[in-house]
Amino acid sequence: MGLRLKFNIILAVCYLIGLGLSIYPFYQISRREAMEQLQSQIDVLRAQALSVRRYTSEEIQPLLAEHSSIQFLPQTVPSFSAQTSFRNFRGFYPQFFYKEAALNPTNPADLARDWERELIEKLRANPDLAKDISFQTIDNRSHYTVTYPLVIKDESCLTCHSTPDRAPTSMVALYGNKNGFGWKLNETIGAQIISVPMDIAEGSIWRNLGLFVGTSSVIFLVLLVLLNVLLNRYVISPVTRMAKTAEAVSMGDATIAEFEYPGSDEIASLSRSFNRMRRSLDSALKMLEK
Ligand code: HEC
């Protein structure tokens, strides 16, 4: 095996080891960044929903309170307006999901499905948990899902959510007296569940990884070519010439020209030593011939 091949194999092995060692941390970093991006999308969606909720309770509810006591208007309920406006929002971005799911909801449409129920139970078991992150398959697509507990912190909520006789008659007339009652103060009755699709984030992770492997390979190849040129110029070519000269001399060819490699490096000093040795050999031979 030639010097050049050995050298190239060693460098390629070093490169592959280096790539192997750095690819996992790089994958972790780009995954973390992608998750942070998904979380910031969730934060924006949640802020949007909370703003609609607040607008409803501060602006709409007081305005329609009187009317609601005669004919109940779901439009005055923050949960209704937040979810309705999100449904409109999904007309633009159908891949995002928002739900205020409850174990015992006033509106049956808000009843938690199996996996939602599990998330709510988890939050109920850990009241200190501010949010829970999970990955759910919705519409055959993997989603990054964040669940925030819905806790009854305000006594005023219990007017409509404790017993049917405390709730406005107009509301009971519309929703019945079975669902959405019996909630307690400080109880986690449900959760805000927000989901954004994973595939865009996954795509960017693999793109980053491809870019990382691609650029480092190009840099490595350029360095490899450069090193090969230098290796050839400073080591292989002079050593080959010296080997040829040595070969010719050893075969008794005294006519071959001396090869002196200029400079002060090891190869140059080897070529000088070799020439000196050859001259000594020549004169020794001449002395013997006399
Ligand atoms: C005036 C009565 C009323 C009050 C007060 C009220 N709610 Fe509701 N709430 C409702 C009605 C009616 C619905 C069902 C709306 C719909 O059709 O989506 C509802 C729905 C909800 C839902 C969605 C799950 C479900 O039950 O369908 C949550 C969560 C909720 N309310 C939380 C609260 C909280 C928290 C408070 C106190 C800050 C509160 N509510 C105060 C009437 C009320």
mmCIF file with all atom_site columns, N, CA and C and ligand atoms in Angstrom, residues 53 61 72-74 76-81 83-84 87 100-102 104-111 150-161 167-168 171 174-175 179-180 183 189-191, ligand 1:
data_model
loop_
_atom_site.group_PDB
_atom_site.id
_atom_site.type_symbol
_atom_site.label_atom_id
_atom_site.label_alt_id
_atom_site.label_comp_id
_atom_site.label_asym_id
_atom_site.label_entity_id
_atom_site.label_seq_id
_atom_site.pdbx_PDB_ins_code
_atom_site.Cartn_x
_atom_site.Cartn_y
_atom_site.Cartn_z
_atom_site.occupancy
_atom_site.B_iso_or_equiv
_atom_site.pdbx_formal_charge
_atom_site.auth_seq_id
_atom_site.auth_comp_id
_atom_site.auth_asym_id
_atom_site.auth_atom_id
_atom_site.pdbx_PDB_model_num
ATOM   1   N  N   . ARG A 1 53  ? -60.784 35.268 24.784 1.00 0.00 ? 53  ARG A N   1
ATOM   2   C  CA  . ARG A 1 53  ? -61.513 34.989 26.030 1.00 0.00 ? 53  ARG A CA  1
ATOM   3   C  C   . ARG A 1 53  ? -61.713 36.283 26.817 1.00 0.00 ? 53  ARG A C   1
ATOM   4   N  N   . GLN A 1 61  ? -69.630 40.223 27.447 1.00 0.00 ? 61  GLN A N   1
ATOM   5   C  CA  . GLN A 1 61  ? -70.482 39.746 28.538 1.00 0.00 ? 61  GLN A CA  1
ATOM   6   C  C   . GLN A 1 61  ? -71.273 40.878 29.217 1.00 0.00 ? 61  GLN A C   1
ATOM   7   N  N   . PHE A 1 72  ? -80.384 32.775 26.747 1.00 0.00 ? 72  PHE A N   1
ATOM   8   C  CA  . PHE A 1 72  ? -78.937 32.617 26.970 1.00 0.00 ? 72  PHE A CA  1
ATOM   9   C  C   . PHE A 1 72  ? -78.165 32.693 25.658 1.00 0.00 ? 72  PHE A C   1
ATOM   10  N  N   . LEU A 1 73  ? -77.094 33.503 25.656 1.00 0.00 ? 73  LEU A N   1
ATOM   11  C  CA  . LEU A 1 73  ? -76.284 33.664 24.448 1.00 0.00 ? 73  LEU A CA  1
ATOM   12  C  C   . LEU A 1 73  ? -74.913 33.021 24.654 1.00 0.00 ? 73  LEU A C   1
ATOM   13  N  N   . PRO A 1 74  ? -74.658 31.879 24.029 1.00 0.00 ? 74  PRO A N   1
ATOM   14  C  CA  . PRO A 1 74  ? -73.334 31.233 24.188 1.00 0.00 ? 74  PRO A CA  1
ATOM   15  C  C   . PRO A 1 74  ? -72.203 32.177 23.790 1.00 0.00 ? 74  PRO A C   1
ATOM   16  N  N   . THR A 1 76  ? -71.560 34.932 24.751 1.00 0.00 ? 76  THR A N   1
ATOM   17  C  CA  . THR A 1 76  ? -71.030 35.692 25.891 1.00 0.00 ? 76  THR A CA  1
ATOM   18  C  C   . THR A 1 76  ? -70.093 34.829 26.749 1.00 0.00 ? 76  THR A C   1
ATOM   19  N  N   . VAL A 1 77  ? -69.984 33.544 26.400 1.00 0.00 ? 77  VAL A N   1
ATOM   20  C  CA  . VAL A 1 77  ? -69.133 32.637 27.190 1.00 0.00 ? 77  VAL A CA  1
ATOM   21  C  C   . VAL A 1 77  ? -67.714 32.625 26.585 1.00 0.00 ? 77  VAL A C   1
ATOM   22  N  N   . PRO A 1 78  ? -66.684 32.991 27.385 1.00 0.00 ? 78  PRO A N   1
ATOM   23  C  CA  . PRO A 1 78  ? -65.311 33.070 26.844 1.00 0.00 ? 78  PRO A CA  1
ATOM   24  C  C   . PRO A 1 78  ? -64.865 31.792 26.143 1.00 0.00 ? 78  PRO A C   1
ATOM   25  N  N   . SER A 1 79  ? -65.182 30.632 26.743 1.00 0.00 ? 79  SER A N   1
ATOM   26  C  CA  . SER A 1 79  ? -64.763 29.370 26.146 1.00 0.00 ? 79  SER A CA  1
ATOM   27  C  C   . SER A 1 79  ? -65.381 29.184 24.758 1.00 0.00 ? 79  SER A C   1
ATOM   28  N  N   . PHE A 1 80  ? -66.645 29.584 24.634 1.00 0.00 ? 80  PHE A N   1
ATOM   29  C  CA  . PHE A 1 80  ? -67.337 29.451 23.348 1.00 0.00 ? 80  PHE A CA  1
ATOM   30  C  C   . PHE A 1 80  ? -66.676 30.351 22.302 1.00 0.00 ? 80  PHE A C   1
ATOM   31  N  N   . SER A 1 81  ? -66.412 31.617 22.685 1.00 0.00 ? 81  SER A N   1
ATOM   32  C  CA  . SER A 1 81  ? -65.867 32.541 21.676 1.00 0.00 ? 81  SER A CA  1
ATOM   33  C  C   . SER A 1 81  ? -64.434 32.164 21.295 1.00 0.00 ? 81  SER A C   1
ATOM   34  N  N   . GLN A 1 83  ? -63.098 29.179 21.244 1.00 0.00 ? 83  GLN A N   1
ATOM   35  C  CA  . GLN A 1 83  ? -63.096 27.986 20.374 1.00 0.00 ? 83  GLN A CA  1
ATOM   36  C  C   . GLN A 1 83  ? -63.721 28.283 19.012 1.00 0.00 ? 83  GLN A C   1
ATOM   37  N  N   . THR A 1 84  ? -64.762 29.145 19.027 1.00 0.00 ? 84  THR A N   1
ATOM   38  C  CA  . THR A 1 84  ? -65.380 29.482 17.740 1.00 0.00 ? 84  THR A CA  1
ATOM   39  C  C   . THR A 1 84  ? -64.402 30.279 16.877 1.00 0.00 ? 84  THR A C   1
ATOM   40  N  N   . ARG A 1 87  ? -61.913 28.056 15.376 1.00 0.00 ? 87  ARG A N   1
ATOM   41  C  CA  . ARG A 1 87  ? -62.432 27.280 14.231 1.00 0.00 ? 87  ARG A CA  1
ATOM   42  C  C   . ARG A 1 87  ? -62.336 28.119 12.958 1.00 0.00 ? 87  ARG A C   1
ATOM   43  N  N   . GLU A 1 100 ? -60.760 23.380 24.295 1.00 0.00 ? 100 GLU A N   1
ATOM   44  C  CA  . GLU A 1 100 ? -60.892 23.477 25.747 1.00 0.00 ? 100 GLU A CA  1
ATOM   45  C  C   . GLU A 1 100 ? -61.691 22.242 26.145 1.00 0.00 ? 100 GLU A C   1
ATOM   46  N  N   . ALA A 1 101 ? -60.943 21.186 26.422 1.00 0.00 ? 101 ALA A N   1
ATOM   47  C  CA  . ALA A 1 101 ? -61.593 19.913 26.713 1.00 0.00 ? 101 ALA A CA  1
ATOM   48  C  C   . ALA A 1 101 ? -61.866 19.797 28.214 1.00 0.00 ? 101 ALA A C   1
ATOM   49  N  N   . ALA A 1 102 ? -63.024 19.228 28.560 1.00 0.00 ? 102 ALA A N   1
ATOM   50  C  CA  . ALA A 1 102 ? -63.356 19.035 29.977 1.00 0.00 ? 102 ALA A CA  1
ATOM   51  C  C   . ALA A 1 102 ? -63.860 17.617 30.198 1.00 0.00 ? 102 ALA A C   1
ATOM   52  N  N   . ASN A 1 104 ? -66.238 16.881 32.343 1.00 0.00 ? 104 ASN A N   1
ATOM   53  C  CA  . ASN A 1 104 ? -67.698 16.975 32.461 1.00 0.00 ? 104 ASN A CA  1
ATOM   54  C  C   . ASN A 1 104 ? -68.116 18.339 31.902 1.00 0.00 ? 104 ASN A C   1
ATOM   55  N  N   . PRO A 1 105 ? -68.179 18.464 30.574 1.00 0.00 ? 105 PRO A N   1
ATOM   56  C  CA  . PRO A 1 105 ? -68.383 19.795 29.995 1.00 0.00 ? 105 PRO A CA  1
ATOM   57  C  C   . PRO A 1 105 ? -69.855 20.214 29.898 1.00 0.00 ? 105 PRO A C   1
ATOM   58  N  N   . THR A 1 106 ? -70.064 21.511 29.827 1.00 0.00 ? 106 THR A N   1
ATOM   59  C  CA  . THR A 1 106 ? -71.415 22.042 29.628 1.00 0.00 ? 106 THR A CA  1
ATOM   60  C  C   . THR A 1 106 ? -71.864 21.733 28.197 1.00 0.00 ? 106 THR A C   1
ATOM   61  N  N   . ASN A 1 107 ? -70.939 21.969 27.269 1.00 0.00 ? 107 ASN A N   1
ATOM   62  C  CA  . ASN A 1 107 ? -71.224 21.667 25.866 1.00 0.00 ? 107 ASN A CA  1
ATOM   63  C  C   . ASN A 1 107 ? -70.592 20.310 25.524 1.00 0.00 ? 107 ASN A C   1
ATOM   64  N  N   . PRO A 1 108 ? -71.413 19.319 25.149 1.00 0.00 ? 108 PRO A N   1
ATOM   65  C  CA  . PRO A 1 108 ? -70.881 17.967 24.889 1.00 0.00 ? 108 PRO A CA  1
ATOM   66  C  C   . PRO A 1 108 ? -69.755 17.959 23.851 1.00 0.00 ? 108 PRO A C   1
ATOM   67  N  N   . ALA A 1 109 ? -69.714 18.984 22.977 1.00 0.00 ? 109 ALA A N   1
ATOM   68  C  CA  . ALA A 1 109 ? -68.644 19.042 21.968 1.00 0.00 ? 109 ALA A CA  1
ATOM   69  C  C   . ALA A 1 109 ? -67.277 19.203 22.636 1.00 0.00 ? 109 ALA A C   1
ATOM   70  N  N   . ASP A 1 110 ? -67.283 19.683 23.900 1.00 0.00 ? 110 ASP A N   1
ATOM   71  C  CA  . ASP A 1 110 ? -66.014 19.890 24.608 1.00 0.00 ? 110 ASP A CA  1
ATOM   72  C  C   . ASP A 1 110 ? -65.584 18.671 25.419 1.00 0.00 ? 110 ASP A C   1
ATOM   73  N  N   . LEU A 1 111 ? -66.343 17.599 25.321 1.00 0.00 ? 111 LEU A N   1
ATOM   74  C  CA  . LEU A 1 111 ? -65.996 16.386 26.080 1.00 0.00 ? 111 LEU A CA  1
ATOM   75  C  C   . LEU A 1 111 ? -64.629 15.872 25.627 1.00 0.00 ? 111 LEU A C   1
ATOM   76  N  N   . LEU A 1 150 ? -56.942 23.746 33.025 1.00 0.00 ? 150 LEU A N   1
ATOM   77  C  CA  . LEU A 1 150 ? -58.003 24.744 33.244 1.00 0.00 ? 150 LEU A CA  1
ATOM   78  C  C   . LEU A 1 150 ? -58.463 24.548 34.686 1.00 0.00 ? 150 LEU A C   1
ATOM   79  N  N   . VAL A 1 151 ? -58.099 25.503 35.531 1.00 0.00 ? 151 VAL A N   1
ATOM   80  C  CA  . VAL A 1 151 ? -58.402 25.386 36.957 1.00 0.00 ? 151 VAL A CA  1
ATOM   81  C  C   . VAL A 1 151 ? -59.452 26.438 37.323 1.00 0.00 ? 151 VAL A C   1
ATOM   82  N  N   . ILE A 1 152 ? -60.413 26.039 38.124 1.00 0.00 ? 152 ILE A N   1
ATOM   83  C  CA  . ILE A 1 152 ? -61.427 27.009 38.574 1.00 0.00 ? 152 ILE A CA  1
ATOM   84  C  C   . ILE A 1 152 ? -60.832 27.809 39.731 1.00 0.00 ? 152 ILE A C   1
ATOM   85  N  N   . LYS A 1 153 ? -60.462 29.066 39.413 1.00 0.00 ? 153 LYS A N   1
ATOM   86  C  CA  . LYS A 1 153 ? -59.798 29.885 40.429 1.00 0.00 ? 153 LYS A CA  1
ATOM   87  C  C   . LYS A 1 153 ? -60.759 30.927 40.982 1.00 0.00 ? 153 LYS A C   1
ATOM   88  N  N   . ASP A 1 154 ? -61.868 31.121 40.251 1.00 0.00 ? 154 ASP A N   1
ATOM   89  C  CA  . ASP A 1 154 ? -62.765 32.228 40.556 1.00 0.00 ? 154 ASP A CA  1
ATOM   90  C  C   . ASP A 1 154 ? -64.104 31.684 41.022 1.00 0.00 ? 154 ASP A C   1
ATOM   91  N  N   . GLU A 1 155 ? -64.551 32.168 42.150 1.00 0.00 ? 155 GLU A N   1
ATOM   92  C  CA  . GLU A 1 155 ? -65.848 31.725 42.697 1.00 0.00 ? 155 GLU A CA  1
ATOM   93  C  C   . GLU A 1 155 ? -66.984 31.990 41.702 1.00 0.00 ? 155 GLU A C   1
ATOM   94  N  N   . SER A 1 156 ? -66.824 33.092 40.907 1.00 0.00 ? 156 SER A N   1
ATOM   95  C  CA  . SER A 1 156 ? -67.917 33.471 39.992 1.00 0.00 ? 156 SER A CA  1
ATOM   96  C  C   . SER A 1 156 ? -68.189 32.396 38.935 1.00 0.00 ? 156 SER A C   1
ATOM   97  N  N   . CYS A 1 157 ? -67.207 31.566 38.634 1.00 0.00 ? 157 CYS A N   1
ATOM   98  C  CA  . CYS A 1 157 ? -67.405 30.495 37.634 1.00 0.00 ? 157 CYS A CA  1
ATOM   99  C  C   . CYS A 1 157 ? -68.458 29.515 38.124 1.00 0.00 ? 157 CYS A C   1
ATOM   100 N  N   . LEU A 1 158 ? -68.500 29.373 39.461 1.00 0.00 ? 158 LEU A N   1
ATOM   101 C  CA  . LEU A 1 158 ? -69.380 28.338 40.022 1.00 0.00 ? 158 LEU A CA  1
ATOM   102 C  C   . LEU A 1 158 ? -70.856 28.694 39.898 1.00 0.00 ? 158 LEU A C   1
ATOM   103 N  N   . THR A 1 159 ? -71.159 29.957 39.595 1.00 0.00 ? 159 THR A N   1
ATOM   104 C  CA  . THR A 1 159 ? -72.559 30.338 39.370 1.00 0.00 ? 159 THR A CA  1
ATOM   105 C  C   . THR A 1 159 ? -73.155 29.421 38.306 1.00 0.00 ? 159 THR A C   1
ATOM   106 N  N   . CYS A 1 160 ? -72.416 29.230 37.245 1.00 0.00 ? 160 CYS A N   1
ATOM   107 C  CA  . CYS A 1 160 ? -72.946 28.433 36.130 1.00 0.00 ? 160 CYS A CA  1
ATOM   108 C  C   . CYS A 1 160 ? -72.437 26.991 36.140 1.00 0.00 ? 160 CYS A C   1
ATOM   109 N  N   . HIS A 1 161 ? -71.424 26.687 36.948 1.00 0.00 ? 161 HIS A N   1
ATOM   110 C  CA  . HIS A 1 161 ? -70.824 25.352 36.843 1.00 0.00 ? 161 HIS A CA  1
ATOM   111 C  C   . HIS A 1 161 ? -70.897 24.523 38.123 1.00 0.00 ? 161 HIS A C   1
ATOM   112 N  N   . ALA A 1 167 ? -77.409 28.263 38.390 1.00 0.00 ? 167 ALA A N   1
ATOM   113 C  CA  . ALA A 1 167 ? -77.135 28.764 37.033 1.00 0.00 ? 167 ALA A CA  1
ATOM   114 C  C   . ALA A 1 167 ? -78.352 29.524 36.486 1.00 0.00 ? 167 ALA A C   1
ATOM   115 N  N   . PRO A 1 168 ? -78.126 30.457 35.583 1.00 0.00 ? 168 PRO A N   1
ATOM   116 C  CA  . PRO A 1 168 ? -79.258 31.178 34.984 1.00 0.00 ? 168 PRO A CA  1
ATOM   117 C  C   . PRO A 1 168 ? -80.240 30.188 34.336 1.00 0.00 ? 168 PRO A C   1
ATOM   118 N  N   . MET A 1 171 ? -79.813 29.541 30.753 1.00 0.00 ? 171 MET A N   1
ATOM   119 C  CA  . MET A 1 171 ? -78.693 28.659 30.396 1.00 0.00 ? 171 MET A CA  1
ATOM   120 C  C   . MET A 1 171 ? -79.092 27.186 30.545 1.00 0.00 ? 171 MET A C   1
ATOM   121 N  N   . LEU A 1 174 ? -81.128 26.005 27.795 1.00 0.00 ? 174 LEU A N   1
ATOM   122 C  CA  . LEU A 1 174 ? -80.398 25.722 26.550 1.00 0.00 ? 174 LEU A CA  1
ATOM   123 C  C   . LEU A 1 174 ? -79.507 24.486 26.654 1.00 0.00 ? 174 LEU A C   1
ATOM   124 N  N   . TYR A 1 175 ? -78.827 24.337 27.795 1.00 0.00 ? 175 TYR A N   1
ATOM   125 C  CA  . TYR A 1 175 ? -77.821 23.260 27.897 1.00 0.00 ? 175 TYR A CA  1
ATOM   126 C  C   . TYR A 1 175 ? -78.291 22.060 28.729 1.00 0.00 ? 175 TYR A C   1
ATOM   127 N  N   . ASN A 1 179 ? -75.089 18.302 32.347 1.00 0.00 ? 179 ASN A N   1
ATOM   128 C  CA  . ASN A 1 179 ? -73.636 18.447 32.117 1.00 0.00 ? 179 ASN A CA  1
ATOM   129 C  C   . ASN A 1 179 ? -73.076 19.781 32.601 1.00 0.00 ? 179 ASN A C   1
ATOM   130 N  N   . GLY A 1 180 ? -71.777 19.749 32.928 1.00 0.00 ? 180 GLY A N   1
ATOM   131 C  CA  . GLY A 1 180 ? -71.056 20.993 33.232 1.00 0.00 ? 180 GLY A CA  1
ATOM   132 C  C   . GLY A 1 180 ? -71.309 21.518 34.622 1.00 0.00 ? 180 GLY A C   1
ATOM   133 N  N   . TRP A 1 183 ? -68.536 21.368 39.398 1.00 0.00 ? 183 TRP A N   1
ATOM   134 C  CA  . TRP A 1 183 ? -67.127 21.784 39.418 1.00 0.00 ? 183 TRP A CA  1
ATOM   135 C  C   . TRP A 1 183 ? -66.817 22.406 40.778 1.00 0.00 ? 183 TRP A C   1
ATOM   136 N  N   . ILE A 1 189 ? -60.593 21.160 35.957 1.00 0.00 ? 189 ILE A N   1
ATOM   137 C  CA  . ILE A 1 189 ? -61.789 20.554 35.357 1.00 0.00 ? 189 ILE A CA  1
ATOM   138 C  C   . ILE A 1 189 ? -61.560 20.123 33.902 1.00 0.00 ? 189 ILE A C   1
ATOM   139 N  N   . GLY A 1 190 ? -60.467 20.604 33.350 1.00 0.00 ? 190 GLY A N   1
ATOM   140 C  CA  . GLY A 1 190 ? -60.192 20.266 31.949 1.00 0.00 ? 190 GLY A CA  1
ATOM   141 C  C   . GLY A 1 190 ? -58.857 20.861 31.548 1.00 0.00 ? 190 GLY A C   1
ATOM   142 N  N   . ALA A 1 191 ? -58.663 21.019 30.258 1.00 0.00 ? 191 ALA A N   1
ATOM   143 C  CA  . ALA A 1 191 ? -57.379 21.554 29.802 1.00 0.00 ? 191 ALA A CA  1
ATOM   144 C  C   . ALA A 1 191 ? -57.526 22.265 28.464 1.00 0.00 ? 191 ALA A C   1
HETATM 145 C  C1  . HEC B 2 .   ? -72.929 32.656 32.754 1.00 0.00 ? 1   HEC B C1  1
HETATM 146 C  C2  . HEC B 2 .   ? -72.579 31.306 32.995 1.00 0.00 ? 1   HEC B C2  1
HETATM 147 C  C3  . HEC B 2 .   ? -71.160 30.915 32.968 1.00 0.00 ? 1   HEC B C3  1
HETATM 148 C  C4  . HEC B 2 .   ? -70.166 31.407 33.758 1.00 0.00 ? 1   HEC B C4  1
HETATM 149 C  C5  . HEC B 2 .   ? -70.214 32.479 34.816 1.00 0.00 ? 1   HEC B C5  1
HETATM 150 C  C6  . HEC B 2 .   ? -68.993 30.654 33.409 1.00 0.00 ? 1   HEC B C6  1
HETATM 151 N  N1  . HEC B 2 .   ? -69.264 29.742 32.435 1.00 0.00 ? 1   HEC B N1  1
HETATM 152 FE FE1 . HEC B 2 .   ? -68.033 28.414 31.623 1.00 0.00 ? 1   HEC B FE1 1
HETATM 153 N  N2  . HEC B 2 .   ? -69.435 27.859 30.336 1.00 0.00 ? 1   HEC B N2  1
HETATM 154 C  C7  . HEC B 2 .   ? -70.707 28.290 30.310 1.00 0.00 ? 1   HEC B C7  1
HETATM 155 C  C8  . HEC B 2 .   ? -71.403 27.709 29.182 1.00 0.00 ? 1   HEC B C8  1
HETATM 156 C  C9  . HEC B 2 .   ? -72.847 27.947 28.809 1.00 0.00 ? 1   HEC B C9  1
HETATM 157 C  C10 . HEC B 2 .   ? -70.473 26.924 28.510 1.00 0.00 ? 1   HEC B C10 1
HETATM 158 C  C11 . HEC B 2 .   ? -70.666 26.147 27.234 1.00 0.00 ? 1   HEC B C11 1
HETATM 159 C  C12 . HEC B 2 .   ? -70.320 27.061 26.053 1.00 0.00 ? 1   HEC B C12 1
HETATM 160 C  C13 . HEC B 2 .   ? -70.385 26.378 24.720 1.00 0.00 ? 1   HEC B C13 1
HETATM 161 O  O1  . HEC B 2 .   ? -71.482 26.125 24.223 1.00 0.00 ? 1   HEC B O1  1
HETATM 162 O  O2  . HEC B 2 .   ? -69.299 26.105 24.170 1.00 0.00 ? 1   HEC B O2  1
HETATM 163 C  C14 . HEC B 2 .   ? -69.240 27.021 29.271 1.00 0.00 ? 1   HEC B C14 1
HETATM 164 C  C15 . HEC B 2 .   ? -68.092 26.349 28.929 1.00 0.00 ? 1   HEC B C15 1
HETATM 165 C  C16 . HEC B 2 .   ? -66.931 26.399 29.657 1.00 0.00 ? 1   HEC B C16 1
HETATM 166 C  C17 . HEC B 2 .   ? -65.757 25.639 29.355 1.00 0.00 ? 1   HEC B C17 1
HETATM 167 C  C18 . HEC B 2 .   ? -65.561 24.676 28.199 1.00 0.00 ? 1   HEC B C18 1
HETATM 168 C  C19 . HEC B 2 .   ? -65.951 23.277 28.596 1.00 0.00 ? 1   HEC B C19 1
HETATM 169 C  C20 . HEC B 2 .   ? -67.434 23.106 28.671 1.00 0.00 ? 1   HEC B C20 1
HETATM 170 O  O3  . HEC B 2 .   ? -67.914 23.017 29.792 1.00 0.00 ? 1   HEC B O3  1
HETATM 171 O  O4  . HEC B 2 .   ? -68.095 23.062 27.608 1.00 0.00 ? 1   HEC B O4  1
HETATM 172 C  C21 . HEC B 2 .   ? -64.820 25.970 30.270 1.00 0.00 ? 1   HEC B C21 1
HETATM 173 C  C22 . HEC B 2 .   ? -63.412 25.432 30.385 1.00 0.00 ? 1   HEC B C22 1
HETATM 174 C  C23 . HEC B 2 .   ? -65.428 26.948 31.142 1.00 0.00 ? 1   HEC B C23 1
HETATM 175 N  N3  . HEC B 2 .   ? -66.694 27.183 30.743 1.00 0.00 ? 1   HEC B N3  1
HETATM 176 C  C24 . HEC B 2 .   ? -64.759 27.519 32.180 1.00 0.00 ? 1   HEC B C24 1
HETATM 177 C  C25 . HEC B 2 .   ? -65.296 28.555 32.910 1.00 0.00 ? 1   HEC B C25 1
HETATM 178 C  C26 . HEC B 2 .   ? -64.528 29.295 33.887 1.00 0.00 ? 1   HEC B C26 1
HETATM 179 C  C27 . HEC B 2 .   ? -63.071 29.042 34.231 1.00 0.00 ? 1   HEC B C27 1
HETATM 180 C  C28 . HEC B 2 .   ? -65.355 30.249 34.381 1.00 0.00 ? 1   HEC B C28 1
HETATM 181 C  C29 . HEC B 2 .   ? -64.998 31.313 35.384 1.00 0.00 ? 1   HEC B C29 1
HETATM 182 C  C30 . HEC B 2 .   ? -63.941 32.212 35.015 1.00 0.00 ? 1   HEC B C30 1
HETATM 183 C  C31 . HEC B 2 .   ? -66.638 30.080 33.725 1.00 0.00 ? 1   HEC B C31 1
HETATM 184 N  N4  . HEC B 2 .   ? -66.561 29.034 32.847 1.00 0.00 ? 1   HEC B N4  1
HETATM 185 C  C32 . HEC B 2 .   ? -67.752 30.850 33.995 1.00 0.00 ? 1   HEC B C32 1
HETATM 186 C  C33 . HEC B 2 .   ? -71.271 29.141 31.198 1.00 0.00 ? 1   HEC B C33 1
HETATM 187 C  C34 . HEC B 2 .   ? -70.587 29.872 32.147 1.00 0.00 ? 1   HEC B C34 1
#
